[in-house]
Tab-separated table of C-alpha atoms in Angstrom:
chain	number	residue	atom	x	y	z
A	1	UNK	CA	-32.603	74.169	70.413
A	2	UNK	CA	-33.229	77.588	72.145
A	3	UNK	CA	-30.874	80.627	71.241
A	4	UNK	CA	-29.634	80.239	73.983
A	5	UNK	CA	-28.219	76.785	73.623
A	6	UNK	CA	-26.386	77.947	70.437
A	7	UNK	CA	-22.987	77.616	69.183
A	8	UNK	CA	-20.582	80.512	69.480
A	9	UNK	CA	-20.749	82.749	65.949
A	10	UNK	CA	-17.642	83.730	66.231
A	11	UNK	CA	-15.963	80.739	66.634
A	12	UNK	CA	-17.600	79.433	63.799
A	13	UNK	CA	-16.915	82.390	61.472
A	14	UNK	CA	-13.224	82.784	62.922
A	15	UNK	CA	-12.630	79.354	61.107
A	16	UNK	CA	-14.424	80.785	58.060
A	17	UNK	CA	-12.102	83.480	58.566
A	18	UNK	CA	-8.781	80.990	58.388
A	19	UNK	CA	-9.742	79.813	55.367
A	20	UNK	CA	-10.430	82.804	53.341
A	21	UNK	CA	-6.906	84.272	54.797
A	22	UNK	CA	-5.273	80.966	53.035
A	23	UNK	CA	-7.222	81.856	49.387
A	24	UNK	CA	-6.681	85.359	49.752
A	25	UNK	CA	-4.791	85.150	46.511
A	26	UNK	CA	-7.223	83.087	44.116
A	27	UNK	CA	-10.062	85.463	46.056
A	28	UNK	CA	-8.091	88.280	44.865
A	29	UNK	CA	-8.261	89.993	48.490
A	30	UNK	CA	-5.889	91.413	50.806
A	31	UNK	CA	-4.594	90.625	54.315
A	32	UNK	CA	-3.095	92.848	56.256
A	33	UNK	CA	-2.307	93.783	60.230
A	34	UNK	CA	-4.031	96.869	61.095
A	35	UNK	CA	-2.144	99.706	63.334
A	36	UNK	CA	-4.017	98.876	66.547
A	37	UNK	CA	-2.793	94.672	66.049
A	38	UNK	CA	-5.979	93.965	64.108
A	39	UNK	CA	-6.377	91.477	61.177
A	40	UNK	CA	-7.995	93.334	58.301
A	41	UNK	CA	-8.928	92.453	54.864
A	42	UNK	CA	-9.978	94.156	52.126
A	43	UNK	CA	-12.689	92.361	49.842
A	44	UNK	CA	-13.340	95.473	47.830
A	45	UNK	CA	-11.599	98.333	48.695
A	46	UNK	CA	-8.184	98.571	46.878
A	47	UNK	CA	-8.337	95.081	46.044
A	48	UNK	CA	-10.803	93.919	43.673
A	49	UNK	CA	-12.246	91.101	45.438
A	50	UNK	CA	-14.294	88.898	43.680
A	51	UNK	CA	-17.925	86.813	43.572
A	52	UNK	CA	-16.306	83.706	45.470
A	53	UNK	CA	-14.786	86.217	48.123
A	54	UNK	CA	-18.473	87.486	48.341
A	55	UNK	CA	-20.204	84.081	48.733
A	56	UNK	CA	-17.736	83.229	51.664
A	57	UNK	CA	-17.935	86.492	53.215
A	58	UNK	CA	-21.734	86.417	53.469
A	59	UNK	CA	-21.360	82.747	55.222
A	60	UNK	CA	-19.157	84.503	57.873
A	61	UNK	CA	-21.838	87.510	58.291
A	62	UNK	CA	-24.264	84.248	58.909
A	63	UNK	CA	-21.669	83.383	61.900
A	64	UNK	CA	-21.270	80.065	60.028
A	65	UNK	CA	-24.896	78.916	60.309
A	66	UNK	CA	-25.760	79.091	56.746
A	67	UNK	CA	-25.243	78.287	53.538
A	68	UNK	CA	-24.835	80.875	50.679
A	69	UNK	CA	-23.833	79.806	46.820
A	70	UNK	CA	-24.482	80.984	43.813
A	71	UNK	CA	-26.553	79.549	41.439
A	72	UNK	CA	-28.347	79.973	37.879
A	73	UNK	CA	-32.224	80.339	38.004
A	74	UNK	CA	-34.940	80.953	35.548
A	75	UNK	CA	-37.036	83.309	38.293
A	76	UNK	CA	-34.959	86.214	36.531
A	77	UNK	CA	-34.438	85.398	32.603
A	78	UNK	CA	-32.038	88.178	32.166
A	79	UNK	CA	-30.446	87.948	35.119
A	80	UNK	CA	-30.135	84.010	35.942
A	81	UNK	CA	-27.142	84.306	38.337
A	82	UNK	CA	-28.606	84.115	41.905
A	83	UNK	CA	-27.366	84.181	45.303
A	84	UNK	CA	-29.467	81.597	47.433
A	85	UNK	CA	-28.961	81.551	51.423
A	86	UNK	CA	-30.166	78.779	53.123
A	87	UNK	CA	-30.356	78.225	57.334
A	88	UNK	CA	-31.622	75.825	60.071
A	89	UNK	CA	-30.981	78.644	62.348
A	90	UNK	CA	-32.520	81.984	60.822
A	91	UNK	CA	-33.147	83.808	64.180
A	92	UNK	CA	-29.652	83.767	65.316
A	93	UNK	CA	-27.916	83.723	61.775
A	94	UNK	CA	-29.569	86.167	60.601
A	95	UNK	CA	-30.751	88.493	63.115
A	96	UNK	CA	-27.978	87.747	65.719
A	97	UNK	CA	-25.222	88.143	63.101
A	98	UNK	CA	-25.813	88.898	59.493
A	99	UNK	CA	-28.062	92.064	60.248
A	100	UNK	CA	-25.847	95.018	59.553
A	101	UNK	CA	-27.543	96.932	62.805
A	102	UNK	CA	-24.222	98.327	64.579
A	103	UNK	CA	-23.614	101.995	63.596
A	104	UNK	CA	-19.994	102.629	63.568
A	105	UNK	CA	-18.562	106.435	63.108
A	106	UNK	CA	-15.819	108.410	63.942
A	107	UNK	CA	-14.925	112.262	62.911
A	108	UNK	CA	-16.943	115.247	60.631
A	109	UNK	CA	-16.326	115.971	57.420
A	110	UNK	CA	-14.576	114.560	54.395
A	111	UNK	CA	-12.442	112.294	56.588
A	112	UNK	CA	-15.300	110.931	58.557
A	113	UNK	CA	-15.874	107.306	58.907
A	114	UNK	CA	-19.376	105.841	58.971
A	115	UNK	CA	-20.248	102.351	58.172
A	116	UNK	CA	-23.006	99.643	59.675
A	117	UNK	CA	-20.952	97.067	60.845
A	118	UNK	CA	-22.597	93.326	60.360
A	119	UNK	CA	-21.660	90.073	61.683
A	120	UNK	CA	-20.694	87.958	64.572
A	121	UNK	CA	-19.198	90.624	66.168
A	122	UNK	CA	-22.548	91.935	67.104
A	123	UNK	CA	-22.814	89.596	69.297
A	124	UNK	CA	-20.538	89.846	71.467
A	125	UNK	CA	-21.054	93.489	71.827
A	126	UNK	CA	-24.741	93.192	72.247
A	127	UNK	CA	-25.282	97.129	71.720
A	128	UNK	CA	-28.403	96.954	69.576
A	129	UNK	CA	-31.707	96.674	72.029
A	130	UNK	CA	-32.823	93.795	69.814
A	131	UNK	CA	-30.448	91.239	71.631
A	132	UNK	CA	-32.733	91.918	74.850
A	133	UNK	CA	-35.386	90.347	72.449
A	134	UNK	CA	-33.309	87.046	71.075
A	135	UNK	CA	-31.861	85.966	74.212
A	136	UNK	CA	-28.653	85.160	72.477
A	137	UNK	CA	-25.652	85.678	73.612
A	138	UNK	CA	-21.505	85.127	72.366
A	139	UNK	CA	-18.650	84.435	74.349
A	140	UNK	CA	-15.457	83.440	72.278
A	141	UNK	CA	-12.026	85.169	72.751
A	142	UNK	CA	-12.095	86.209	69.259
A	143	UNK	CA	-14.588	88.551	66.703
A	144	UNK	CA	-15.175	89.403	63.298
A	145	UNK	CA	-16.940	92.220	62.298
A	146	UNK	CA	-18.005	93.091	58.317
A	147	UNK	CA	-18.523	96.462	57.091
A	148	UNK	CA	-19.752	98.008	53.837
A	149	UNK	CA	-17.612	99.715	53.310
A	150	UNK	CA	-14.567	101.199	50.939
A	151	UNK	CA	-11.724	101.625	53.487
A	152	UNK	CA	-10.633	100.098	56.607
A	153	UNK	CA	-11.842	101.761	59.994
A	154	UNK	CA	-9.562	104.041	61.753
A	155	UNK	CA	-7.774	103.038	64.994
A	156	UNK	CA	-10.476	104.437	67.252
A	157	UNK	CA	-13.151	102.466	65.914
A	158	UNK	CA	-11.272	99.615	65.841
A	159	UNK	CA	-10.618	100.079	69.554
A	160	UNK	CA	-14.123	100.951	70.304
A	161	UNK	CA	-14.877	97.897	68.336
A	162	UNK	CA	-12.500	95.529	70.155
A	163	UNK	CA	-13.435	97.245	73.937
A	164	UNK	CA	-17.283	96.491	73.203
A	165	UNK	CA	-16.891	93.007	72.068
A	166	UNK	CA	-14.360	92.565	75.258
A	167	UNK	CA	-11.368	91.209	73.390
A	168	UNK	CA	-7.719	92.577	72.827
A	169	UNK	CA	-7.631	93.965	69.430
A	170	UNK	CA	-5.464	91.377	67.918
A	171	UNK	CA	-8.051	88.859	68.518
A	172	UNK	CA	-10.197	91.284	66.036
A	173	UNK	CA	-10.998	90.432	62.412
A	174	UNK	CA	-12.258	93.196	60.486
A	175	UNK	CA	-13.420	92.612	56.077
A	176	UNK	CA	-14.301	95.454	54.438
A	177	UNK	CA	-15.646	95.722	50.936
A	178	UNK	CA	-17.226	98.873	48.915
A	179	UNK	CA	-20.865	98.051	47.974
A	180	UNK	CA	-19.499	99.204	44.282
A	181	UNK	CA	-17.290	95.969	44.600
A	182	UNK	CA	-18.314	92.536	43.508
A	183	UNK	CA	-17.839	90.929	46.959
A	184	UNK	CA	-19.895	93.767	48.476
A	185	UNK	CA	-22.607	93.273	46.096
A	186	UNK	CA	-22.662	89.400	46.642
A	187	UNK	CA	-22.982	89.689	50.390
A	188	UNK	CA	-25.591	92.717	50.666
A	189	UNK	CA	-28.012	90.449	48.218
A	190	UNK	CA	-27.384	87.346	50.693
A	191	UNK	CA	-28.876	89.535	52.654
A	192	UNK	CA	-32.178	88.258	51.399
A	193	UNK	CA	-33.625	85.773	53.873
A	194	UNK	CA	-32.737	88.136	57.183
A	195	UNK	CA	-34.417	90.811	55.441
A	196	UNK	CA	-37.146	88.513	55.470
A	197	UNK	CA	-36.338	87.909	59.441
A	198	UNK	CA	-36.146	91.402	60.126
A	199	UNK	CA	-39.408	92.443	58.391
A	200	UNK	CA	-41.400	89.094	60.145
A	201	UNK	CA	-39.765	90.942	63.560
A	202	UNK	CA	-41.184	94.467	62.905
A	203	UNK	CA	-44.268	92.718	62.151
A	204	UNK	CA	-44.572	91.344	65.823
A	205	UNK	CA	-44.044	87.842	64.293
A	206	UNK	CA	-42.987	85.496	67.771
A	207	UNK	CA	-39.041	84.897	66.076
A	208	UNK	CA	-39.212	81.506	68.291
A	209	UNK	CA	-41.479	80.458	66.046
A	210	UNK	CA	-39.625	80.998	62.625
A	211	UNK	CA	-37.714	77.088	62.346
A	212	UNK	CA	-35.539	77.474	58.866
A	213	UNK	CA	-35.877	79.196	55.913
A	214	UNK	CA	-34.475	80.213	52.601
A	215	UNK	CA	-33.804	82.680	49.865
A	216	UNK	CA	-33.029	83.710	46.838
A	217	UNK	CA	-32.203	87.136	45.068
A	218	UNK	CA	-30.454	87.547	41.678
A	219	UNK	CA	-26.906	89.142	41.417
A	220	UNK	CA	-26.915	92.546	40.615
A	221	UNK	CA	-23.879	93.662	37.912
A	222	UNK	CA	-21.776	96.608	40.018
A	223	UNK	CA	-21.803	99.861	39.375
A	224	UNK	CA	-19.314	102.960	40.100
A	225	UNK	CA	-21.047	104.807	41.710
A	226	UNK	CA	-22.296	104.551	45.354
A	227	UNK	CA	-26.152	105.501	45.223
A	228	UNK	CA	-26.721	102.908	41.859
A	229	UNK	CA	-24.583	100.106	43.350
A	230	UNK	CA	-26.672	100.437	46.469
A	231	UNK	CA	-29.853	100.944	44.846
A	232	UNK	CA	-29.354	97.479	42.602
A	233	UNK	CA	-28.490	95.887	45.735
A	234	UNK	CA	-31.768	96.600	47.513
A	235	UNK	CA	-33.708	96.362	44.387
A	236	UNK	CA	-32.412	92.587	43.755
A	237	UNK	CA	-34.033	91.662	47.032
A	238	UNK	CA	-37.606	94.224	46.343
A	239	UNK	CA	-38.458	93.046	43.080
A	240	UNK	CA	-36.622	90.021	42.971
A	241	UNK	CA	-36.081	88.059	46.506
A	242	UNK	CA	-37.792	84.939	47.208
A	243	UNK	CA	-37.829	83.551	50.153
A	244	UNK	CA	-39.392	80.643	52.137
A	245	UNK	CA	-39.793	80.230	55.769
A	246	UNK	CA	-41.481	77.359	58.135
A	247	UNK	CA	-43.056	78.244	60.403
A	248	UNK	CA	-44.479	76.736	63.874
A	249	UNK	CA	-47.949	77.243	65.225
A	250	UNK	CA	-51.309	78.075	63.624
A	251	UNK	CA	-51.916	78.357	60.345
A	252	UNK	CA	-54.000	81.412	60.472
A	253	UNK	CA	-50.691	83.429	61.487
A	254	UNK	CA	-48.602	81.946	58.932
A	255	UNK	CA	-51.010	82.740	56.391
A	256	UNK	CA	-51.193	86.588	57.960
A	257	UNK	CA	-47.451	86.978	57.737
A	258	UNK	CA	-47.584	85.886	54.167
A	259	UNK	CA	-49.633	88.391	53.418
A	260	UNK	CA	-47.438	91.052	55.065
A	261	UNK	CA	-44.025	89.965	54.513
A	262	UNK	CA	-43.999	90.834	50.311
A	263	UNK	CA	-42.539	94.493	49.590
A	264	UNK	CA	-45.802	95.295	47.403
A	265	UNK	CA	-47.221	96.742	50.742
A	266	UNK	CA	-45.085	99.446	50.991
A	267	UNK	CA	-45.815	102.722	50.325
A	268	UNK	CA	-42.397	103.538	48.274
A	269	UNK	CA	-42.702	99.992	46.335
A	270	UNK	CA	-42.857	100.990	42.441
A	271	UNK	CA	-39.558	102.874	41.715
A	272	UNK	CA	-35.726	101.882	41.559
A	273	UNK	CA	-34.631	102.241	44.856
A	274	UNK	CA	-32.104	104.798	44.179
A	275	UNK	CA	-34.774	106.931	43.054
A	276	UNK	CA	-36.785	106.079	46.186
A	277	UNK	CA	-33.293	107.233	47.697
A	278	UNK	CA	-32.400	110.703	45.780
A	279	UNK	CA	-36.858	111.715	46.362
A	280	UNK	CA	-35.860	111.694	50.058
A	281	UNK	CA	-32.626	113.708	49.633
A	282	UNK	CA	-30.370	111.063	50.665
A	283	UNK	CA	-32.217	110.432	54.193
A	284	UNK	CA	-32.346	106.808	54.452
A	285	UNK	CA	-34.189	107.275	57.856
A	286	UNK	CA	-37.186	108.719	55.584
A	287	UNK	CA	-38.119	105.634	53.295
A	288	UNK	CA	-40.718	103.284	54.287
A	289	UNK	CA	-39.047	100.555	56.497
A	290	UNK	CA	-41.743	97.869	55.035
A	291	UNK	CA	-39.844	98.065	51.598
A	292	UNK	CA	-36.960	96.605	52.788
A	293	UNK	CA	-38.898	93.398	52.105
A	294	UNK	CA	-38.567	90.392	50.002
A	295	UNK	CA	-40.786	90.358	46.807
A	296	UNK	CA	-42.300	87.057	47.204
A	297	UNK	CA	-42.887	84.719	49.905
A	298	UNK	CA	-43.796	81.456	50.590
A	299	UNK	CA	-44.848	80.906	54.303
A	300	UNK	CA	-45.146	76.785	55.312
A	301	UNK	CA	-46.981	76.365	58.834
A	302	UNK	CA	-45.855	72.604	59.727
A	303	UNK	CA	-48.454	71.271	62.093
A	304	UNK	CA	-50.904	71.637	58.818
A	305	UNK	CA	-48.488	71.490	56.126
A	306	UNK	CA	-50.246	74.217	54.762
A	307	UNK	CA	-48.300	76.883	52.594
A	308	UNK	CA	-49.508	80.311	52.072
A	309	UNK	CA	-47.837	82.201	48.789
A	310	UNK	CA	-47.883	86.209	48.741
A	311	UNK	CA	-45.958	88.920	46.532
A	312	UNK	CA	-44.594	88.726	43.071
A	313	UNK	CA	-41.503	89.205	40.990
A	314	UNK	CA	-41.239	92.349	39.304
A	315	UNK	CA	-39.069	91.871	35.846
A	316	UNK	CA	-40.156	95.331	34.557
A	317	UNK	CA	-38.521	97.044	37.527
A	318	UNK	CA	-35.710	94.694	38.096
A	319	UNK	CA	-34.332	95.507	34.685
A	320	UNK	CA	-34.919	99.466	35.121
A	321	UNK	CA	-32.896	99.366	37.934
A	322	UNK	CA	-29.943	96.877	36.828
A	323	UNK	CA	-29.726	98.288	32.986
C-alpha cells in the first residue's frame, strides 16, 4: 500500500477524538467550545490530565495508525514504566501526522502564542515542504490538531488553522497539554519511533522503503518547570529510546542506517538535554539536529533477514537528567 492509497488520518483520529470526549471525566480533561465554534480540550493546561489521557492522545497524533501503551520494562531499572509505539504504517503515522513540524504563532511579547502544532491536521494543510516528499495527502471534512502547549490558541490561529486545513472551524478539534503535564510528557516520549523516521529522512534513507517499526522510551516523572520537563522528555528518547525498524532492500543500507540512526553520533550527545539547551542560550535552532535520535537501534533488512544492532542505553545520563 502506497501513501497514497492510505486511509484518511483524520477520520481515524476524529473517532479517537469521540471517545476521549466521552472519558473526559475518568481522563481528568476538559471539553470545551472555543470562541471561533472550535472543540478544544485541555489535557494539561488547567486540567491535570493524566497518563491514560497521554497514551490516547499520542494514538490520535499517530492519525490512528498506531498503537501506543504503556508498559513496565527492565531496559531502564529505575525507571521501568515505558511508553512503547508500535505501527504498520510509520511513514505516514509518523511523519505525515505525529511530527510536530507546523509552527503556529500569533502576537510579541508576554501575550504571544507560539506552539508546534502535531497531528492529523498537518495533513490536510500540507504547509511543511516535506509532504512534496511523502506523496500523502488528507481529505476529510474534519481535523485535529495537538499542540504542546499550556493554553488554548487564540481565535486567529484557530482560524488560520481551520482556513489552511479547508474546513469551517467547528469541524476543528484542537488538545492542548503543557509539556510540564503528565499527558504532555506521555505523548512527546511516544514520540520515539518518528524520531527515528525523521532522523532515517535527514539521512537520505528512501522512506518507501521503511515497512513497520517500533519503539520504546521510558516515562519521564514531570517537572515544573518548562526547560527540565522538556529536557527529560528529549532525554527519555537520547539515552533511553529503542527502536526497531524493517526495512526493504539491501542489506548493506540497512546495516549503514544502523550505524547512523543511534544519538551517540552527535556532536551534543553526553549532557542532559536541558543543559545542551541553556549552553545554546535557549536557541533550539543551534543544537545538533542528529541528537534528536533514538539511543539504540535495531535495523531488520527482510529479503536477508539480517538485523544490524547500533547505539546503547545510557543509565548514567538517564538518571542525571530525570533525578
Amino acid at each position: 500500500m502506497t501513501p497514497a492509497d492510505m486511509p484518511s488520518v483524520n477520520a481515524r483520529a476524529g473517532a479517537a477524538v469521540e471517545a476521549l470526549r466521552a472519558a473526559s471525566t475518568e481522563l481528568k480533561i476538559g471539553v470545551a467550545r472555543g470562541t471561533s465554534g472550535e472543540t478544544v480540550i485541555d489535557a494539561g493546561g488547567r486540567e491535570v490530565g493524566s497518563i491514560a489521557a497521554g497514551v490516547k492522545i499520542a494514538e490520535i497524533c499517530m492519525g490512528g495508525l498506531g498503537d501506543v501503551r504503556l508498559i513496565a520494562s527492565t531496559a531502564t531499572p529505575r525507571w521501568p514504566w515505558t511508553v512503547q509505539v508500535h505501527s504498520a504504517h510509520p511513514v505516514v503515522a509518523c511523519l505525515a501526522s505525529q511530527y510536530a513540524g507546523w509552527r503556529l504563532a500569533h502576537g510579541e511579547g508576554k501575550g504571544a502564542f507560539f506552539a508546534l502544532g502535531s497531528g492529523p491536521a498537518r495533513a490536510l494543510a500540507r504547509k511543511e515542504a516535506l509532504f512534496e516528499e511523502l506523496g500523502y495527502r488528507d481529505s476529510a471534512d474534519t481535523a485535529t490538531l495537538v499542540l504542546e502547549a499550556p493554553r488554548p490558541p487564540p481565535a486567529e490561529v484557530v482560524e488560520r488553522v481551520a482556513r489552511d486545513c479547508g474546513i469551517a472551524p467547528e469541524r476543528l478539534n484542537i488538545v492542548f497539554a503543557a509539556t510540564q503535564s503528565m499527558a504532555g510528557g506521555v505523548q512527546v516520549v511516544a514520540r520515539v519511533l518518528e524520531v527515528a523516521l525523521h532522523k532515517a529522512h535527514e539521512l537520505k534513507f528512501p522512506l518507501e522503503r521503511i515497512v513497520e517499526g517500533m519503539g520504546a522510551a521510558p516515562l519521564p516523572p514531570p517537572h515544573p518547570d518548562f526547560v527540565t520537563a522538556m529536557g527529560r522528555t528529549n532525554d527519555a528518547i537520547i539515552y533511553a529510546g529503542r527502536v526497531h525498524l524493517y526495512v526493504s532492500g539491501a542489506a548493506a543500507d540497512a546495516r549503514e542506517l544502523a550505524e547512523r540512526l543511534p544519538s551517540t553520533g552527535s556532536r551534543d550527545y553526553g549532557r542532559p538535554f536541558a543543559d545542551v539547551f541553556r549552553h545554546y542560550k535557549g536557541d533550539f535552532y543551534a543544537i545538533d539536529p542528529m541528537l534528536f535520535s533514538p539511543a539504540q537501534v535495531v535495523v531488520t533488512a527482510l529479503e536477508s533477514g539480517e538485523s544490524f544492532h547500533a547505539g546503547q542505553v545510557n543509565l548514567d545520563l538517564l538518571d542525571a537528567s530525570f533525578t
